XYZ file of C-alpha atoms in Angstrom:
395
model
C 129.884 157.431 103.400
C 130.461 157.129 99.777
C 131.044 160.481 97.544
C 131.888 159.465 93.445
C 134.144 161.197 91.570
C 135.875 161.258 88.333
C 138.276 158.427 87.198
C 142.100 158.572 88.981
C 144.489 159.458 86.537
C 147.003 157.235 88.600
C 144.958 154.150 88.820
C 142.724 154.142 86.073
C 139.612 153.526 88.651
C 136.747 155.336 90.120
C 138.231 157.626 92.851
C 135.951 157.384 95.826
C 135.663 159.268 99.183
C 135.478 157.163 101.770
C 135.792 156.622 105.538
C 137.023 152.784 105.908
C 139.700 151.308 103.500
C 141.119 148.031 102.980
C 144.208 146.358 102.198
C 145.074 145.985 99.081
C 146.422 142.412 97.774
C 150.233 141.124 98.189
C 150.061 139.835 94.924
C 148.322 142.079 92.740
C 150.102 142.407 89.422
C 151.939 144.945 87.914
C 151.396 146.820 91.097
C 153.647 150.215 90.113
C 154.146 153.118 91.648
C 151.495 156.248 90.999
C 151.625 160.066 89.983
C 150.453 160.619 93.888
C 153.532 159.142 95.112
C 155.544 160.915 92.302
C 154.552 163.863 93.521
C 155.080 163.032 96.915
C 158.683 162.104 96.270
C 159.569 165.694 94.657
C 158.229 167.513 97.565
C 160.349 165.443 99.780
C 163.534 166.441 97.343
C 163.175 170.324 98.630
C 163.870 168.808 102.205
C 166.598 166.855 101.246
C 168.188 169.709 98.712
C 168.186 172.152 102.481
C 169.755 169.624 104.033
C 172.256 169.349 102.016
C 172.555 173.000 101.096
C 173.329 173.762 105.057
C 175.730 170.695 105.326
C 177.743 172.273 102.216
C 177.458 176.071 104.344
C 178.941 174.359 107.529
C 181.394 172.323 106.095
C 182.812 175.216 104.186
C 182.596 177.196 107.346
C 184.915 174.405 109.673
C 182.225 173.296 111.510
C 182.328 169.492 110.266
C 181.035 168.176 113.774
C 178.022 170.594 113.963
C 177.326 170.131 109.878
C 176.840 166.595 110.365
C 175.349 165.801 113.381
C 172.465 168.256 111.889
C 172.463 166.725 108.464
C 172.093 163.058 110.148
C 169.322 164.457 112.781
C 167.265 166.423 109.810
C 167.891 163.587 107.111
C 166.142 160.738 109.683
C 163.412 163.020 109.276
C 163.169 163.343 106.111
C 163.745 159.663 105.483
C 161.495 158.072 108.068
C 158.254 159.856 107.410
C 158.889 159.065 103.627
C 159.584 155.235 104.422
C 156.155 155.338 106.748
C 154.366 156.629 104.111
C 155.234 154.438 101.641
C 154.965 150.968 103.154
C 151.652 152.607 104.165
C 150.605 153.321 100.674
C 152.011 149.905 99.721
C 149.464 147.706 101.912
C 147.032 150.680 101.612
C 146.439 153.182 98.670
C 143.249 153.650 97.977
C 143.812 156.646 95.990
C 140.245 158.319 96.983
C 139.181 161.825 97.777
C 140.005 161.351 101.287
C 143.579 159.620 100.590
C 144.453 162.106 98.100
C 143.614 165.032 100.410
C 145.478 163.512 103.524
C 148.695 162.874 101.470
C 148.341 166.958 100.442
C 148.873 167.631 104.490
C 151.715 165.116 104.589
C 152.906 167.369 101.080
C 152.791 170.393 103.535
C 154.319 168.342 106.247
C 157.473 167.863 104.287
C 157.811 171.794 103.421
C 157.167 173.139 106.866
C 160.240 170.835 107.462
C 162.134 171.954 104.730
C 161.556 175.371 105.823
C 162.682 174.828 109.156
C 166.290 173.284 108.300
C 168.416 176.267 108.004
C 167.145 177.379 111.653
C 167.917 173.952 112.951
C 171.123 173.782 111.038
C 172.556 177.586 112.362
C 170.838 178.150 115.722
C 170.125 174.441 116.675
C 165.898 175.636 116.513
C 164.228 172.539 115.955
C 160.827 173.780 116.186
C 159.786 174.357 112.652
C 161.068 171.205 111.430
C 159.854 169.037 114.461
C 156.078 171.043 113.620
C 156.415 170.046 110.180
C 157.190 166.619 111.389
C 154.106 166.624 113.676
C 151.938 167.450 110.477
C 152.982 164.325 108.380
C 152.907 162.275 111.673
C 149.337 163.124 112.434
C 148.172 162.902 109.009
C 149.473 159.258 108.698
C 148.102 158.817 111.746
C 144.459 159.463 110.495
C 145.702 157.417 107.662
C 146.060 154.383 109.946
C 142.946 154.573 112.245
C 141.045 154.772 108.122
C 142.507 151.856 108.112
C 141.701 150.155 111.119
C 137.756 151.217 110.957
C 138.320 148.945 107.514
C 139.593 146.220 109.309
C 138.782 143.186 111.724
C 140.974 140.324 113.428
C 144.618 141.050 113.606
C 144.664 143.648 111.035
C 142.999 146.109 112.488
C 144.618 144.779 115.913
C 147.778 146.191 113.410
C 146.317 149.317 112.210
C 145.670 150.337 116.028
C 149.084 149.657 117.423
C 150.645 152.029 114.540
C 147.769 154.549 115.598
C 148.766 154.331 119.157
C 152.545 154.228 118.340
C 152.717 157.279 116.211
C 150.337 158.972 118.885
C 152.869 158.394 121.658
C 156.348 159.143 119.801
C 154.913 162.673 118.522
C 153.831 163.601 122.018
C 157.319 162.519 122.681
C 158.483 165.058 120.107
C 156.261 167.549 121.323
C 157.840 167.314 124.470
C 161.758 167.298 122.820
C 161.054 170.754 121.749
C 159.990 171.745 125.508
C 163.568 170.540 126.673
C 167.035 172.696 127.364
C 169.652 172.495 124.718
C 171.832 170.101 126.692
C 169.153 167.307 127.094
C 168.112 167.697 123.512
C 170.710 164.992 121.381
C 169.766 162.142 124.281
C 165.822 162.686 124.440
C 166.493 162.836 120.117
C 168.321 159.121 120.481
C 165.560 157.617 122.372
C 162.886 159.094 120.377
C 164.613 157.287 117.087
C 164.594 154.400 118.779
C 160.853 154.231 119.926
C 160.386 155.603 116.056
C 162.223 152.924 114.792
C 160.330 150.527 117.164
C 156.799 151.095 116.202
C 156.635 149.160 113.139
C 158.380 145.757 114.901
C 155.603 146.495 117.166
C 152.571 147.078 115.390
C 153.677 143.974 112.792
C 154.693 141.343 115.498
C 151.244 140.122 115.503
C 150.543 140.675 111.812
C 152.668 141.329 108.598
C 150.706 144.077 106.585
C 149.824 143.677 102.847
C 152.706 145.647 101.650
C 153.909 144.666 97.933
C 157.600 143.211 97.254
C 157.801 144.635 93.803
C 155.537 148.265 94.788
C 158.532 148.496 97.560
C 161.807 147.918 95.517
C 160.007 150.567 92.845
C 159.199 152.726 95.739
C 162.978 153.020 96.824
C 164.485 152.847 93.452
C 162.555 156.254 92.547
C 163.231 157.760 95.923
C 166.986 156.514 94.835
C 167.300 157.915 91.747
C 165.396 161.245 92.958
C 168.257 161.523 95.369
C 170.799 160.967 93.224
C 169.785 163.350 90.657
C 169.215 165.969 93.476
C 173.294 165.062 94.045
C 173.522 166.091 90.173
C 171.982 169.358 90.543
C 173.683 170.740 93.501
C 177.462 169.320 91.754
C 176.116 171.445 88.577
C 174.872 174.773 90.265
C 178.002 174.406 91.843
C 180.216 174.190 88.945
C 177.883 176.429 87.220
C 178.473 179.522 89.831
C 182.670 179.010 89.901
C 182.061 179.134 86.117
C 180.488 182.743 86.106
C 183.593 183.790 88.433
C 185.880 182.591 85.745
C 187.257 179.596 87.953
C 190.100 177.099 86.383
C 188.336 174.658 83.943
C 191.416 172.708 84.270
C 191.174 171.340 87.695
C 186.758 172.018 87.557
C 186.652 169.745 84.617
C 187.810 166.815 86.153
C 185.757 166.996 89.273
C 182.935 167.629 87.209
C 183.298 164.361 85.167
C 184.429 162.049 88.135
C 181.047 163.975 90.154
C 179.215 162.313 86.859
C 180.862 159.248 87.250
C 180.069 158.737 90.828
C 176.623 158.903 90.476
C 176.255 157.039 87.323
C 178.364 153.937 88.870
C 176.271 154.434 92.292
C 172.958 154.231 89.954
C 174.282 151.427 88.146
C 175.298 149.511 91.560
C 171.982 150.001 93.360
C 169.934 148.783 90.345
C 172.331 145.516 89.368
C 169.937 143.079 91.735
C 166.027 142.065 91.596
C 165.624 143.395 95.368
C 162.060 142.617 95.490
C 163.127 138.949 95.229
C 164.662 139.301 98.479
C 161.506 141.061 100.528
C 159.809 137.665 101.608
C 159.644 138.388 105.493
C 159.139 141.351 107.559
C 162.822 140.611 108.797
C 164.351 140.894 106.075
C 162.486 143.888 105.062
C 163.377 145.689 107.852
C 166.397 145.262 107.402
C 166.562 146.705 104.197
C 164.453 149.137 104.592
C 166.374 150.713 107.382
C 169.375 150.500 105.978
C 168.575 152.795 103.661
C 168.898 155.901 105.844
C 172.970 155.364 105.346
C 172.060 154.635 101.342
C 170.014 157.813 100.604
C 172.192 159.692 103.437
C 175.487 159.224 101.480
C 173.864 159.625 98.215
C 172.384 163.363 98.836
C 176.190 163.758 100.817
C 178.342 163.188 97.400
C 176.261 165.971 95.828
C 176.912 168.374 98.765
C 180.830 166.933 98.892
C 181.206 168.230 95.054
C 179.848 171.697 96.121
C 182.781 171.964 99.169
C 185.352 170.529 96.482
C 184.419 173.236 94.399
C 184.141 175.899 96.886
C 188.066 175.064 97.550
C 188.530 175.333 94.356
C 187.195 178.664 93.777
C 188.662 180.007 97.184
C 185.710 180.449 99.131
C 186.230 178.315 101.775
C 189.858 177.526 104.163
C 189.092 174.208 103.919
C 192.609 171.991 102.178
C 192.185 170.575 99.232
C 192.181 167.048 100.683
C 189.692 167.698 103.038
C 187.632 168.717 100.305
C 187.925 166.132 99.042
C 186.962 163.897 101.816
C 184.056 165.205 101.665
C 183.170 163.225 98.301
C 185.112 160.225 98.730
C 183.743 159.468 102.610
C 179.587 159.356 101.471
C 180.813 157.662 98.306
C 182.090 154.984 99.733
C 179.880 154.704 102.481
C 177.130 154.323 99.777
C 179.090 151.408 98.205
C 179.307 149.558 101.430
C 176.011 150.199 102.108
C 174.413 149.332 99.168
C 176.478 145.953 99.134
C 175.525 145.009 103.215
C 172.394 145.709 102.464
C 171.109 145.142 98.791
C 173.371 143.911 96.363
C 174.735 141.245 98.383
C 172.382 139.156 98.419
C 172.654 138.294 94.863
C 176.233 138.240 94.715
C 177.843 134.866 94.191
C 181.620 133.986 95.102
C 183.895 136.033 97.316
C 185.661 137.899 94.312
C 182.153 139.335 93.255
C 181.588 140.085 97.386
C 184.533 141.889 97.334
C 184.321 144.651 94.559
C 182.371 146.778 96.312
C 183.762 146.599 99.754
C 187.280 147.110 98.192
C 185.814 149.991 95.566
C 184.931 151.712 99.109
C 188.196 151.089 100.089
C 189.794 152.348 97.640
C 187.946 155.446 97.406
C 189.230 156.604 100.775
C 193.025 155.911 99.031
C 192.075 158.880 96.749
C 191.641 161.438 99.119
C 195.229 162.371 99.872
C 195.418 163.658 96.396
C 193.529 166.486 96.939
C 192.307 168.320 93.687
C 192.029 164.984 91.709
C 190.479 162.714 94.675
C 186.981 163.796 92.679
C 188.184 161.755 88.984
C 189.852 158.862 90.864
C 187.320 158.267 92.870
C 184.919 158.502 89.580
C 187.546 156.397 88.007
C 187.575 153.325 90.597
C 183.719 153.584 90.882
C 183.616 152.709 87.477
C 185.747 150.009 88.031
C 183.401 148.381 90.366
C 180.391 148.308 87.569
C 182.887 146.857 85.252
C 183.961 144.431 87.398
C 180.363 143.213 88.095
C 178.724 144.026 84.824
C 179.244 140.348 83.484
C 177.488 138.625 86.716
C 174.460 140.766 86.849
C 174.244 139.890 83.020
C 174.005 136.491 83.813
C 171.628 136.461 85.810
């Protein structure tokens, strides 16, 4: 069933309804990411912006245990139905009529979710975010049995087993929802782990045509989005204890070393050619997953420089160096994770290994000092671009 349509504005090529798609090729050139995705991205940002919004609102209120155990079960989430969908578009965006109008459900997905957060963040209600969930399951889903009905041989045995996979975890979430409060955090661990699961499975018998350099793009973006989204909140933040005449002298500072924090974390992540390193399913993986602690920490910094400056400002009974510990703790668990799991790869000699390890380290040394943990920890996250500015130069 074939239904032409204008050209793509995202491809440059005939956008075409149909039922059956096929892979695309690993080595296509200048494979790049697409206004679709773009778009995509942003509405995944409104998730990630309530998330951190209702992490900032509970660890303001002293409930740091409750705060983060929701921001960690909402942000998997978040950040596993955008990494399904984009290996997915990787290996198989077709950008037709039919593609276009199934991402649009997975775009109304992510809201639903986004809508549900503050419930699941204040009265532990996960049913609006898990529904939301559902709809960007399903709709990938329909995305993969497209695929298979293009397929023969292993890769549509591939296509199938995600099909099936998906199928079986969301009943599994259907059924999460269904269970008493006390059963809920152990039936949410095992559900990760048959989410996590799926892909090993469906790909044991055949890697899918997903592209090295479309996949480090992919991330980068969702990276940067992040990071800017950590931006925003720091300057609405600042902004409002600005309008209620706050101290410039000690908002200043935690501005700047806010600034400097997310410029040295953007100039960390994009020091190495990842897609280089994204030759095997393993190692891909590996990556891949390890980015929920990467784009975790990153959204956390901006919601960290929102508590610092709701100490500041008096509205919260937090102490100024557990403010404070709320920046320097996701900033240096992004530099760790960012070196375990990107950068280190391309790092060469144990003094170049070390700078980011020991920039996390001393990161944590800042927060004892309260007030100005913010502009040393901006400070020594500087220090660990300079120190690695002449390697990545070189290479």
């Amino acid at each position: 069933m074939d239904e032409t349509t204008p050209t793509g504005a995202g491809h440059g090529r005939a956008v075409v309804a149909r039922v059956r798609i096929r892979a695309r090729s690993r080595t296509e050139p200048h494979r790049a990411s697409t206004p679709l995705e773009l778009l995509f991205d942003l509405c995944f940002v409104v998730a990630v912006a309530q998330a951190g919004s209702r992490l900032v609102h509970a660890l303001t209120g002293g409930h740091p245990g409750h705060g983060i155990s929701g921001y960690l079960l909402i942000f998997f989430a978040i950040w596993w139905a955008w990494m399904n969908f984009t290996w997915f578009a990787s290996a198989y965006d077709t950008d037709d009529v039919l593609y276009r109008i199934v991402t649009l459900v997975q775009m109304s997905g992510v809201l639903v979710l986004a809508a549900g957060v503050p419930r699941a963040f204040d009265d532990a209600d996960y049913t609006v975010a898990v529904v939301g969930y559902l709809i960007m399951r399903l709709a990938l889903t329909f995305q993969w049995l497209r695929a298979a009905s293009g397929e023969t041989g292993p890769e549509r045995t591939v296509a199938l087993r995600y099909a099936a996979g998906l199928v079986v975890v969301q009943l599994g979430w259907v059924g999460l929802v269904l269970l008493p409060g006390s059963l809920w955090i152990g039936g949410f661990l095992l559900l990760v782990v048959a989410e996590l699961a799926v892909p090993a499975y469906a790909e044991h018998v055949r890697r899918t045509s997903w592209h090295p350099h479309h996949i480090a793009e992919r991330y980068g973006l969702f990276t940067l989005i992040v990071l800017g989204e950590s931006i925003s909140a720091a300057t609405v933040a600042v902004q409002s204890a600005l309008d209620e005449s706050a101290a410039l002298d000690l908002l200043l500072p935690v501005a700047a070393g806010g600034l400097l924090i997310v410029f040295a974390a953007y100039w960390n992540y994009f020091a190495v050619p990842i897609h280089q390193h994204l030759t095997s399913n393993r190692q891909s993986f590996v990556w891949g997953y390890g980015h929920y602690a990467v784009l975790g920490s990153a959204a956390a910094i901006g919601a960290g420089i929102e508590v610092v400056v709701e100490q500041i400002t008096h509205h919260t009974d937090l102490s100024a160096r557990a403010a404070a510990g709320c920046v320097t703790i996701p900033t240096a668990v992004f530099m760790i994770t960012v070196w375990a799991v990107h950068t280190r790869h391309f790092k060469t000699g144990l003094a170049q290994h070390l700078v980011l390890p020991i920039g996390a380290l001393a990161v944590l040394a800042c927060t004892p000092a309260g007030h100005l943990a913010v502009p040393l920890a901006g400070l020594v996250s500087a220090c660990t671009v300079a120190a690695g500015v002449r390697p990545a130069a070189s290479r």
